[in-house]
Coordinates of C-alpha atoms (C1' of nucleotides) in Angstrom, one line a residue:
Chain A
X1 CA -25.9 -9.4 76.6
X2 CA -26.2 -5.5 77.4
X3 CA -26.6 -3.1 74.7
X4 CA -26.4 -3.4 70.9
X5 CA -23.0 -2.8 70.8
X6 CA -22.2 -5.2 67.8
X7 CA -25.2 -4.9 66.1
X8 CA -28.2 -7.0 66.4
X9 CA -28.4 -7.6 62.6
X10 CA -24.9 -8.6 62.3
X11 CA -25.1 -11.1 64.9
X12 CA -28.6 -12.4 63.4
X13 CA -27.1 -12.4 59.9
X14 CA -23.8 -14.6 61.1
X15 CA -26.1 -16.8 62.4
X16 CA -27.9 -17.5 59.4
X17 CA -30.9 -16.0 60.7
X18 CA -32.3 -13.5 58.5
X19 CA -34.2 -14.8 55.2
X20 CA -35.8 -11.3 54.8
X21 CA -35.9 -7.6 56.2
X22 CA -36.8 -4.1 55.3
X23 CA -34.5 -1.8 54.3
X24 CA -31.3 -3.5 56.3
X25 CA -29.8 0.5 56.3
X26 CA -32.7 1.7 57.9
X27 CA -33.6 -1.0 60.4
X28 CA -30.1 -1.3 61.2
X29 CA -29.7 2.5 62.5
X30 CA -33.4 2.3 63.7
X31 CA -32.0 -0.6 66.2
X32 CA -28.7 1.1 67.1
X33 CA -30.3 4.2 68.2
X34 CA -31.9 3.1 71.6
X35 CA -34.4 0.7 72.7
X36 CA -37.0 -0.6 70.5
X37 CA -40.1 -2.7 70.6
X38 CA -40.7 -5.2 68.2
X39 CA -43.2 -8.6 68.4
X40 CA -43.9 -11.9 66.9
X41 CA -47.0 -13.8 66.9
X42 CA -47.7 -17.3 67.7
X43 CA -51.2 -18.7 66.5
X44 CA -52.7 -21.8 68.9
X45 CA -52.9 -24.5 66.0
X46 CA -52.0 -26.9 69.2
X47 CA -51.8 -27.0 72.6
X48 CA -48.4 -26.5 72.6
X49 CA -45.3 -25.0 70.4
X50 CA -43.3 -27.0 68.5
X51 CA -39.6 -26.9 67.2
X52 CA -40.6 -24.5 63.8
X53 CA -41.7 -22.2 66.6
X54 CA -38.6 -22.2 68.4
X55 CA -36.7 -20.1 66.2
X56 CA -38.7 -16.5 65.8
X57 CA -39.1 -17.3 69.5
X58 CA -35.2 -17.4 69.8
X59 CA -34.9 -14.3 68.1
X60 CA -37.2 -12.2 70.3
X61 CA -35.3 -13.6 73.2
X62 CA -31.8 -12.4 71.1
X63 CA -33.4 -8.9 70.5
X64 CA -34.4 -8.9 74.7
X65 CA -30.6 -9.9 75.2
X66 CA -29.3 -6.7 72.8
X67 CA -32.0 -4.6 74.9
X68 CA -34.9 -4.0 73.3
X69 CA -38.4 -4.9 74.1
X70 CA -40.2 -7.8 72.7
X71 CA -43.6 -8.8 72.9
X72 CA -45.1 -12.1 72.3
X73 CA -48.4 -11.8 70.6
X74 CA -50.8 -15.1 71.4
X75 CA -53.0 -15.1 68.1
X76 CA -56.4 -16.3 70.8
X77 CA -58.1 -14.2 67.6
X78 CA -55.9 -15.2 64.6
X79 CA -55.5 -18.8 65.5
X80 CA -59.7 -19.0 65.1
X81 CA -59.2 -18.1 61.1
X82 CA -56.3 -19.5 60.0
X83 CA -53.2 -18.3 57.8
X84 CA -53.7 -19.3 54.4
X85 CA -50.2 -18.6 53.7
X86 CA -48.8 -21.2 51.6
X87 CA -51.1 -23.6 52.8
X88 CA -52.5 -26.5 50.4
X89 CA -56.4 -26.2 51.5
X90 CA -58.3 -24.4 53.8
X91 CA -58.1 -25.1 57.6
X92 CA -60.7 -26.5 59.6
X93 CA -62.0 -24.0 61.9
X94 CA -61.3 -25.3 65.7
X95 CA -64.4 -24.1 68.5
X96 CA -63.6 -20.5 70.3
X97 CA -63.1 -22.5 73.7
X98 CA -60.8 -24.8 72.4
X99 CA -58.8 -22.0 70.8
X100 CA -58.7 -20.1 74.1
X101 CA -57.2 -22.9 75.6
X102 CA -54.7 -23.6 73.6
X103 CA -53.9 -19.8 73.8
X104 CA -52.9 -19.6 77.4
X105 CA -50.9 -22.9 77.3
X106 CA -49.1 -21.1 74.6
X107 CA -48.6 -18.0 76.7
X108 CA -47.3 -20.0 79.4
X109 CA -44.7 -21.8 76.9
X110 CA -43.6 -18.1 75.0
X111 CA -43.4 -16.7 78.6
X112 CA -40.4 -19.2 79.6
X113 CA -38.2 -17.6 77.0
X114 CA -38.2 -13.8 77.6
X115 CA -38.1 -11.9 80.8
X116 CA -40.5 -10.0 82.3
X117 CA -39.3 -8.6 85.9
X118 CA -35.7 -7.8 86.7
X119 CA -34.2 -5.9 83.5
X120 CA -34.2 -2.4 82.3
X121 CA -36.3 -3.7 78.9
X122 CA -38.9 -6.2 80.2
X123 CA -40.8 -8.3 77.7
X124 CA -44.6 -8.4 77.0
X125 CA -47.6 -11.0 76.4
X126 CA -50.4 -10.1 74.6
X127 CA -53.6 -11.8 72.8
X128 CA -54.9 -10.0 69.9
X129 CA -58.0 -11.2 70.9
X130 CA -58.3 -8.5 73.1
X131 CA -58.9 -6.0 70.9
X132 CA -59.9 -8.1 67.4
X133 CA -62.4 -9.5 70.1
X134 CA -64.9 -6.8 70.5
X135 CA -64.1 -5.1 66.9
X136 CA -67.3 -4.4 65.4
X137 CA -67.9 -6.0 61.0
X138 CA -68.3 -1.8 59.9
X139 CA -65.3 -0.5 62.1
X140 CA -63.3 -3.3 60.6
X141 CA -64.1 -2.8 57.0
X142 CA -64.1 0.9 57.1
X143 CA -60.5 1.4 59.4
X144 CA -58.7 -1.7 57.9
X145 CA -60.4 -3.4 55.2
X146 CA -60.2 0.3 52.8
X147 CA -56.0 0.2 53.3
X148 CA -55.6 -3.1 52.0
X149 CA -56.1 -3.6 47.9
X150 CA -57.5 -7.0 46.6
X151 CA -55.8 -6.2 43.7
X152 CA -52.5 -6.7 45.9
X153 CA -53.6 -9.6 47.9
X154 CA -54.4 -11.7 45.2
X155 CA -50.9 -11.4 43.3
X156 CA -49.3 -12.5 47.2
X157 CA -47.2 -15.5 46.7
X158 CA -48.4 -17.0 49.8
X159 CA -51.9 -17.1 48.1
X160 CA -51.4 -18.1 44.7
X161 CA -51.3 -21.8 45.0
X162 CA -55.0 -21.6 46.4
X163 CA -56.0 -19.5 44.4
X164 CA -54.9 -21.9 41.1
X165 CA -55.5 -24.9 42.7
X166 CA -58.1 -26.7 41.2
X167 CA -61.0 -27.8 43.7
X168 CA -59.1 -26.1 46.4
X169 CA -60.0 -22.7 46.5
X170 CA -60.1 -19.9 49.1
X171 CA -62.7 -18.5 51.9
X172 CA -63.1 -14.9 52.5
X173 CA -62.8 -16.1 55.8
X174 CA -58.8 -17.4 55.3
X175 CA -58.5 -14.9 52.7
X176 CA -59.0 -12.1 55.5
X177 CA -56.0 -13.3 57.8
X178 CA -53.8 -11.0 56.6
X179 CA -55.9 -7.9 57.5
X180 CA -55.7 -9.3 61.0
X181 CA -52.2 -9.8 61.0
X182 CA -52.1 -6.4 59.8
X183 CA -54.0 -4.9 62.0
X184 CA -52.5 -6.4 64.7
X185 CA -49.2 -4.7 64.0
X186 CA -50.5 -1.4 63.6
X187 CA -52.8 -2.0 67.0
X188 CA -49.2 -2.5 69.1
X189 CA -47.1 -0.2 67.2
X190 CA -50.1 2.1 68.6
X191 CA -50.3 1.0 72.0
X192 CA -46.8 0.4 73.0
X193 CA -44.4 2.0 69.7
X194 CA -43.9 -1.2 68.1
X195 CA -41.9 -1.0 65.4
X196 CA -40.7 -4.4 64.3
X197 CA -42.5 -7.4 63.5
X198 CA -40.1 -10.8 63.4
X199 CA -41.6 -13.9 61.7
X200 CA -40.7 -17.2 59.7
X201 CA -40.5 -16.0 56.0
X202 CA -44.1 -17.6 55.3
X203 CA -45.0 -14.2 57.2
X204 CA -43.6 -11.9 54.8
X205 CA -46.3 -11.3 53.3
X206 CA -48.6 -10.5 56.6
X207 CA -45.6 -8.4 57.4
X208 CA -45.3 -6.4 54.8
X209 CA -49.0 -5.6 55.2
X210 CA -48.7 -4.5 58.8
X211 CA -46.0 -2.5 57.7
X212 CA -48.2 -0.7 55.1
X213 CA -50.8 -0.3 57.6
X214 CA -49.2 1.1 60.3
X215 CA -47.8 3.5 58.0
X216 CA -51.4 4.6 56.2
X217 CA -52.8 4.5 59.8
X218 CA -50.8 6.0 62.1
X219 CA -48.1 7.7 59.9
X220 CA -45.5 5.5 61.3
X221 CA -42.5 3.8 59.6
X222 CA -42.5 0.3 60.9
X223 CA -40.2 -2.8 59.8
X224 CA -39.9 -6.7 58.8
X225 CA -37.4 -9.4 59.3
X226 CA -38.1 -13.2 58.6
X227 CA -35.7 -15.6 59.4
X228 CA -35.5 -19.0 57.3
X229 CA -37.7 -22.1 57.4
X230 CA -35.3 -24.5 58.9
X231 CA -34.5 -27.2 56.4
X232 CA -32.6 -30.2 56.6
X233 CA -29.4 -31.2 54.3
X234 CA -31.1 -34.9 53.0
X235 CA -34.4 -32.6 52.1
X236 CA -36.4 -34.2 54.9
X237 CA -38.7 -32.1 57.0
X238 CA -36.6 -30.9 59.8
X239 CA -39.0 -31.5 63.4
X240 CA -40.3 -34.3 63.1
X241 CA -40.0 -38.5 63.9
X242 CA -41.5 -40.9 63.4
X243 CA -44.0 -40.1 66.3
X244 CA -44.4 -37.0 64.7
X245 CA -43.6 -33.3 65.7
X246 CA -41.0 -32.5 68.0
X247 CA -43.2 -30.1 70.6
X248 CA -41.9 -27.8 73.6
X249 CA -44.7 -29.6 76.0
X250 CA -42.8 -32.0 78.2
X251 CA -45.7 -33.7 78.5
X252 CA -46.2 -34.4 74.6
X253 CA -42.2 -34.8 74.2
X254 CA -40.9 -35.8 77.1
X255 CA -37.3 -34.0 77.8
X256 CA -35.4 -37.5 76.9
X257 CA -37.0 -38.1 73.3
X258 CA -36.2 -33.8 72.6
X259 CA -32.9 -34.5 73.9
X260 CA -32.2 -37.7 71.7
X261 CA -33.9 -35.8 68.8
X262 CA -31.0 -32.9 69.1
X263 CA -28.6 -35.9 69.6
X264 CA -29.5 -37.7 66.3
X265 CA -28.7 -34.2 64.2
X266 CA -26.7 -35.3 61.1
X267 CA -23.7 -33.8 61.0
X268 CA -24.8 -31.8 57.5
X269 CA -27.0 -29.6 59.5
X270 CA -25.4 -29.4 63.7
X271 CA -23.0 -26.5 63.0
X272 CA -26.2 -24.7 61.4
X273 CA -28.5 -25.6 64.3
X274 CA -25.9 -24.5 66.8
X275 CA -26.7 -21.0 64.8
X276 CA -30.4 -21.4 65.3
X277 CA -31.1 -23.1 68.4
X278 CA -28.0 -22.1 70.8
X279 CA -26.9 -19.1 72.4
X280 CA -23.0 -20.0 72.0
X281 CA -21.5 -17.3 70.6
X282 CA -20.4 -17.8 66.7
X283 CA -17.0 -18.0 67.5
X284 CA -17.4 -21.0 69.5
X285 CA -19.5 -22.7 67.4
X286 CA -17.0 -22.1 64.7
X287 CA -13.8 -23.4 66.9
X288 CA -16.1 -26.5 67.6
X289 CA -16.8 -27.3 64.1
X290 CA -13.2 -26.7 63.6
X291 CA -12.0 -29.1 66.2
X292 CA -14.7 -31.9 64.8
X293 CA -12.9 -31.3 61.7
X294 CA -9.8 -32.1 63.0
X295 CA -10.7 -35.1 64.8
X296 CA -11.3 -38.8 64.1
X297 CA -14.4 -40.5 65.5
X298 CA -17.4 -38.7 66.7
X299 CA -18.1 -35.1 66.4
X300 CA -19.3 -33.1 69.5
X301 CA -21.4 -30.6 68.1
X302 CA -24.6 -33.3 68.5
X303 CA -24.0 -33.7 72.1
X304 CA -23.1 -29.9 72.9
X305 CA -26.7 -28.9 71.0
X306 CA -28.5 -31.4 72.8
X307 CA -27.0 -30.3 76.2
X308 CA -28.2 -26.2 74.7
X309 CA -31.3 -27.1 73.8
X310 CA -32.7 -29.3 76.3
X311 CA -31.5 -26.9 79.0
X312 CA -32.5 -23.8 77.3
X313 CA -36.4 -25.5 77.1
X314 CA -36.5 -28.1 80.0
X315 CA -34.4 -26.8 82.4
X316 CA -31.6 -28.2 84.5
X317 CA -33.8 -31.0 85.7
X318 CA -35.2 -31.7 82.2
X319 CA -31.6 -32.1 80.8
X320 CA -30.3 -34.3 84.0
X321 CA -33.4 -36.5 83.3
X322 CA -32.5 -37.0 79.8
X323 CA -28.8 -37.3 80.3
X324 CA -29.6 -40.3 83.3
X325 CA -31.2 -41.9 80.6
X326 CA -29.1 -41.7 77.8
X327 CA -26.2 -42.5 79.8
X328 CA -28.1 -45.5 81.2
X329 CA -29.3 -46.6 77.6
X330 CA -26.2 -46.2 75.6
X331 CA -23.0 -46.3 77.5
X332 CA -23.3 -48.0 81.3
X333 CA -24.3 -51.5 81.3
X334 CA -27.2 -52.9 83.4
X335 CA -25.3 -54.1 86.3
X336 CA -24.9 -50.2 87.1
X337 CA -28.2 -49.8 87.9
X338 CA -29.6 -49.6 91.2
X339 CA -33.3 -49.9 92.1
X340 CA -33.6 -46.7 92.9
X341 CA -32.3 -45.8 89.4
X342 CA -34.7 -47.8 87.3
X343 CA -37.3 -46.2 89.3
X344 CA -35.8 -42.9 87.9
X345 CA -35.7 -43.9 84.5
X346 CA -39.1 -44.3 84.9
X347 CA -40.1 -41.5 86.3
X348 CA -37.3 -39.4 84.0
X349 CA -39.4 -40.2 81.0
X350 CA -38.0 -43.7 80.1
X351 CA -41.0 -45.1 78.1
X352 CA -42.3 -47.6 80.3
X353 CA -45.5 -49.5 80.9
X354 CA -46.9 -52.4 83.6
X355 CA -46.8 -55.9 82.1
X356 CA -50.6 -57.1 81.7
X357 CA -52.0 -59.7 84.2
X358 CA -52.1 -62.5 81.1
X359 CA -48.8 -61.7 79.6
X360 CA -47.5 -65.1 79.7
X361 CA -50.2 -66.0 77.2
X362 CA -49.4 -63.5 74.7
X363 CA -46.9 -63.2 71.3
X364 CA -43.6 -61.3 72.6
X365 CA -44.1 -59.4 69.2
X366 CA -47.7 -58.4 70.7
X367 CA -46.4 -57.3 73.8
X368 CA -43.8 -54.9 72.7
X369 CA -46.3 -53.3 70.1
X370 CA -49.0 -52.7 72.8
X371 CA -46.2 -51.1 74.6
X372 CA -46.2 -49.0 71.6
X373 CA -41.7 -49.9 70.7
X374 CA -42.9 -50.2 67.5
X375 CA -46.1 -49.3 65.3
X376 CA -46.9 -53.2 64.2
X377 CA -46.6 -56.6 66.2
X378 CA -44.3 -57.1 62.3
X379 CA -41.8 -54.9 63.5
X380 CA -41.1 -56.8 66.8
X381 CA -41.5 -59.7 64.6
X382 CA -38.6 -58.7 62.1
X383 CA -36.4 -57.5 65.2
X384 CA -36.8 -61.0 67.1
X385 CA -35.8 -62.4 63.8
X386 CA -32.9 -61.0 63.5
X387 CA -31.7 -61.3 67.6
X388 CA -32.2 -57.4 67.7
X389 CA -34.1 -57.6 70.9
X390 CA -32.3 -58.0 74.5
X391 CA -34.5 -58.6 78.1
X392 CA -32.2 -57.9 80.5
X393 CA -29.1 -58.0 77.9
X394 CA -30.2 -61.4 76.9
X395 CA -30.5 -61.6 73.0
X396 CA -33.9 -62.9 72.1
X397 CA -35.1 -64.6 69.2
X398 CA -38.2 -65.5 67.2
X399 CA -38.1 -68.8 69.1
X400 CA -38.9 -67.1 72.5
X401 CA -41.6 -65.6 70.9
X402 CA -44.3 -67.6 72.5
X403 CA -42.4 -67.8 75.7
X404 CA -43.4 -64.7 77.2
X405 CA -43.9 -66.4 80.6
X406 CA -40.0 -67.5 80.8
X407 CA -38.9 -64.3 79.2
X408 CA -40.6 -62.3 81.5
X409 CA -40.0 -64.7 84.8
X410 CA -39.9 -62.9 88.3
X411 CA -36.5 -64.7 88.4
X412 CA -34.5 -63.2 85.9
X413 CA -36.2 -59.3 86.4
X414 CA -34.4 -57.1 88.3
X415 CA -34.8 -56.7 91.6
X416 CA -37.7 -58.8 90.9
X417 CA -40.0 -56.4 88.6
X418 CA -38.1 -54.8 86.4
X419 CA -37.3 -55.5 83.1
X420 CA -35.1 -53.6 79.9
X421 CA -36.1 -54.4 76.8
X422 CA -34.0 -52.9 73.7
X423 CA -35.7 -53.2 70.4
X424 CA -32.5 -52.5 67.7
X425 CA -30.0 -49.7 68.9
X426 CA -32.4 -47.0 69.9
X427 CA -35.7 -48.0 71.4
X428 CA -35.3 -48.5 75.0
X429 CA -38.9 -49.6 77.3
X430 CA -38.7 -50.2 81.3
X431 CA -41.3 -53.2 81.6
X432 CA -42.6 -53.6 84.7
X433 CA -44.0 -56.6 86.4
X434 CA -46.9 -56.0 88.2
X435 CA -46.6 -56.0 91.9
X436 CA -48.5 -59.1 93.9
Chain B
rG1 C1' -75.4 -30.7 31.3
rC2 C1' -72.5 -33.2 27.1
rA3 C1' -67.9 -35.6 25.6
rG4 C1' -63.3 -37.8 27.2
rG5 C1' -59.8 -39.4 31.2
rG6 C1' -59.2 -41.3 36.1
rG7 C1' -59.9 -43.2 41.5
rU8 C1' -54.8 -49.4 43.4
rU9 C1' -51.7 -51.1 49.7
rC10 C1' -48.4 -44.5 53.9
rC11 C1' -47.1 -41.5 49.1
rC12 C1' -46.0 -41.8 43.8
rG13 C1' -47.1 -45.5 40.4
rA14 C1' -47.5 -50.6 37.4
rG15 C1' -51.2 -54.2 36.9
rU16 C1' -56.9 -55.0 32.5
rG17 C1' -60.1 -62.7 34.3
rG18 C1' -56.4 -67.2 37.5
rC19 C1' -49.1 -67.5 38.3
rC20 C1' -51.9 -60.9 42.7
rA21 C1' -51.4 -59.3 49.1
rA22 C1' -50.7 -57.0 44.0
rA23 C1' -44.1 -54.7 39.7
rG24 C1' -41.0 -50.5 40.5
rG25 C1' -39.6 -46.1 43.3
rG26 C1' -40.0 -43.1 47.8
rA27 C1' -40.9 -43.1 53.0
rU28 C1' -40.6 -46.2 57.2
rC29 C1' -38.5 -50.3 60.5
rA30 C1' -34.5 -53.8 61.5
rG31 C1' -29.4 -56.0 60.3
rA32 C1' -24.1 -55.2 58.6
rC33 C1' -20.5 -51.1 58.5
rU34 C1' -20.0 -46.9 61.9
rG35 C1' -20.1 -42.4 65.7
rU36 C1' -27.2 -43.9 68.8
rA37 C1' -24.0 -40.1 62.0
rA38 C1' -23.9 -39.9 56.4
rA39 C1' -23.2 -43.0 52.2
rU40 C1' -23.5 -48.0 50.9
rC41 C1' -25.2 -53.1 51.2
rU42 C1' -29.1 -56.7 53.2
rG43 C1' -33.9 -57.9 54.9
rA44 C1' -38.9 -56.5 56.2
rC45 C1' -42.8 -53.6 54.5
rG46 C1' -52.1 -55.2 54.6
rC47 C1' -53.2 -57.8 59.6
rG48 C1' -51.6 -62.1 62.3
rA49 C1' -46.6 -66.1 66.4
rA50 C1' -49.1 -69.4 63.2
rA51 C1' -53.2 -71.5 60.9
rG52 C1' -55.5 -68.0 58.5
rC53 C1' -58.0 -63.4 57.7
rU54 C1' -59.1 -58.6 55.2
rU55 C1' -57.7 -55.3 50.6
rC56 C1' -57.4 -52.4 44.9
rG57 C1' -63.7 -45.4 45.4
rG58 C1' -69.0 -47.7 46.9
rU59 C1' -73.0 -51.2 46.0
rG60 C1' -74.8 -55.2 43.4
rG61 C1' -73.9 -58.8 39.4
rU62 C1' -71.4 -62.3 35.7
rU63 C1' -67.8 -66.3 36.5
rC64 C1' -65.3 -72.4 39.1
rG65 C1' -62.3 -67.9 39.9
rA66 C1' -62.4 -60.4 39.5
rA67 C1' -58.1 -55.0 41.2
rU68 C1' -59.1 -56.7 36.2
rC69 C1' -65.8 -58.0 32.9
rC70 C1' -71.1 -55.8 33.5
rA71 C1' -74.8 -52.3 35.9
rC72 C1' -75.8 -48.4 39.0
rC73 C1' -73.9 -44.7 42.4
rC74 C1' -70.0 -41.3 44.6
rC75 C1' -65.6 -38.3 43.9
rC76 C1' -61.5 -36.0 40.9
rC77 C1' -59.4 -34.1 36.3
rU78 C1' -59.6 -32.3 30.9
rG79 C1' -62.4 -30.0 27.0
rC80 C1' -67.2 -28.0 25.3
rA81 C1' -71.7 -25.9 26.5
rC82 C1' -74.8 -23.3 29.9
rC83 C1' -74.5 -19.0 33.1
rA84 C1' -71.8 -14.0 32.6

RNA sequence: GCAGGGGUUCCCGAGUGGCCAAAGGGAUCAGACUGUAAAUCUGACGCGAAAGCUUCGGUGGUUCGAAUCCACCCCCCUGCACCA
């Protein structure tokens, strides 16, 4: 964690983390020699980072920990264009307001990650907004738009499919992302000797042209280093469920779901993701896939990533919370559970909702779908149908299905409000009765 | 603009007057087996507890009856032409 003495590139390389780089000689010495500054952007598509963000952002914390300087760049300009880069169609544009605030909740998020006060090689945020802002059209064509050839930009990869796709097409507008980009890189390796840009490999190309750019604009050699798209073994897309992306935000995935998503890894891809998302040194994760190997039953490395990565972006209370309610969930039994601990779960990030006023009138198979267990009243249906749904631990069947009232009765809740209701093996929802 | 092909349920893709809520595959959900895995097997898969209701680009029409036939319109693809 002090200096590069192993070096950085090794370390990244044994991790599976490099897809791409310049020159490995050169960037290699240029690393080992001292200090250096490097940066990777993050556009505001959301209002908050997901999962495919976490790695690059990983890696800037990884260079910070071998002592070098990173800098988070918030894309407040960028992210009102959009990348083009291996994208299907062109992006709807999002308002400048809406775009500026997304960009400071995604400064907030990068900022967890890297540290600014306290070390010899302190981190950075910037928006490239700043200074793309106020950039004047002839300035911009003249300074940048004369380095870059269309000739070039055209043969990119990362722009082929729109340009052959029929009825797709290209804007200027998209088309033009990659000046910013480039710009971008030249503007910091300006203002604070940045040297290094670090990006998924869909950046390559962006990269290569900041590269080129710094060089023709500031005489400066400059470098690239992608690391991989993560990808899953079965070919799925890794990040998301079925309730969609995965995101940092604990209010958009609460800290239990992100922990239960780490949880559920298949055991193809764990030892890889250990790589990626951990800090645990290769070794380890090496002698833990070793002793999985050896042993019968149920491998470790889910719960040991989960553990990592919940406390790496939640925190120690985010993790607790999740653990409280995966132990409660999957291995203690309801009799465990004191008031005071249901209100936790709750309050932990247990899915839960108040029971309306006219339950007692309403399908079970309504209920549990307007408490959104699953996305159609059929669902609940096929559960009840199969005894896959337990109120308090009591297996319920389609035949209870119109008898919400006795289901839910103030008599059998616990501690006369609270009720469990586990739909199949993994969805979990606190009901609660409402107090009168 | 002309000629030809096409738009089907989340996706791919059958279906060309009733037996069609619509084959098959994928995805998804649930069950069995397990480890809250994988693989495999089973079931569900427009909405609804049910009665029933709403679908096959859009609108109108023919017919006892249409995703299937007719008319017009919208969109996509493939050639050709026009424009260069």
């Amino acid at each position: 964690m002090t200096a590069a003495t192993s070096s950085l590139i090794e370390e990244l390389r044994a991790r599976g983390l490099i897809a791409q780089m310049t020159s490995e000689e050169e960037l290699n010495a240029h690393l080992s020699e001292g200090p250096r500054v490097l940066y990777c952007g993050f556009d505001p598509t959301a209002d908050s980072l997901h999962l495919g963000h976490l790695v690059p952002l990983l890696v800037l914390k990884r260079c910070q920990d071998a002592g070098h300087h990173p800098i988070a760049l918030v894309g407040g300009a960028t992210g009102l264009i959009g990348d083009p880069s291996f994208k299907a169609a062109e992006r709807q544009l999002n308002t400048p307001d809406v775009v500026a605030g997304w960009a400071d909740k995604i400064r907030g998020q990068v900022s967890q990650f890297i540290k600014f006060e306290g070390v010899d090689n302190p981190a950075r945020v910037v928006n490239n907004l700043e200074w793309i802002g106020s950039m004047n059209v002839l300035d911009f064509l003249r300074d940048v738009g004369k380095h870059f050839s269309v000739n070039n930009m055209i043969n990119k990869e990362s722009v082929q499919q729109r340009l052959q796709r029929e009825g797709a097409g290209i804007s200027f507008t998209e088309f033009s992302y990659a000046l910013l980009q480039g710009l971008d890189f030249a503007e910091l390796n300006r203002r604070y000797g940045c040297t290094l840009q670090v990006g998924g490999s869909d950046q390559w190309g962006n990269i290569v042209g900041g590269i080129d750019l710094s060089r023709r604009q500031n005489q400066a050699q400059a470098f690239g280093l992608t690391v991989p798209l993560v990808t899953k073994a079965d070919g799925t897309k890794f990040g998301k469920t079925e309730s969609g992306a995965v995101w940092l935000d604990p209010a958009k995935t609460s800290p239990y779901s992100f922990y239960q998503f780490w949880l559920n890894t298949a055991d193809a891809d764990v030892y890889k993701f250990l790589r990626y998302f951990t800090f645990l040194p290769v070794a380890d994760i090496e002698a833990i896939e070793a002793a999985d190997a050896a042993a019968e039953g149920r491998p470790q490395a889910q719960s040991i990533l989960a553990r990592e990565a919940t406390l790496m972006v939640h925190g120690p209370e985010g993790l607790a919370a999740a653990e409280r309610i995966t132990d409660a969930m999957f291995s203690g039994s309801l009799q465990d559970l004191g008031e005071s601990d249901l209100a936790q779960l709750a309050q932990d990030g247990l899915p839960s909702s108040e029971l309306p006023a006219d339950f007692a009138e309403k399908p079970l198979t309504t209920l549990l779908a307007d408490a959104g267990m699953v996305k159609a009243a059929r669902e609940a249906k096929d559960a009840l149908t199969r005894n896959a749904v337990l109120i308090n631990g009591e297996a319920r069947g389609m035949a209870d299905n119109m008898e919400a009232a006795r289901c839910f009765a103030p008599t059998a809740a616990l501690y006369g409000r609270y009720f469990l209701v586990k739909l199949g093996k993994k969805k979990n929802h606190l009901f609660v009765l409402s107090a009168q």
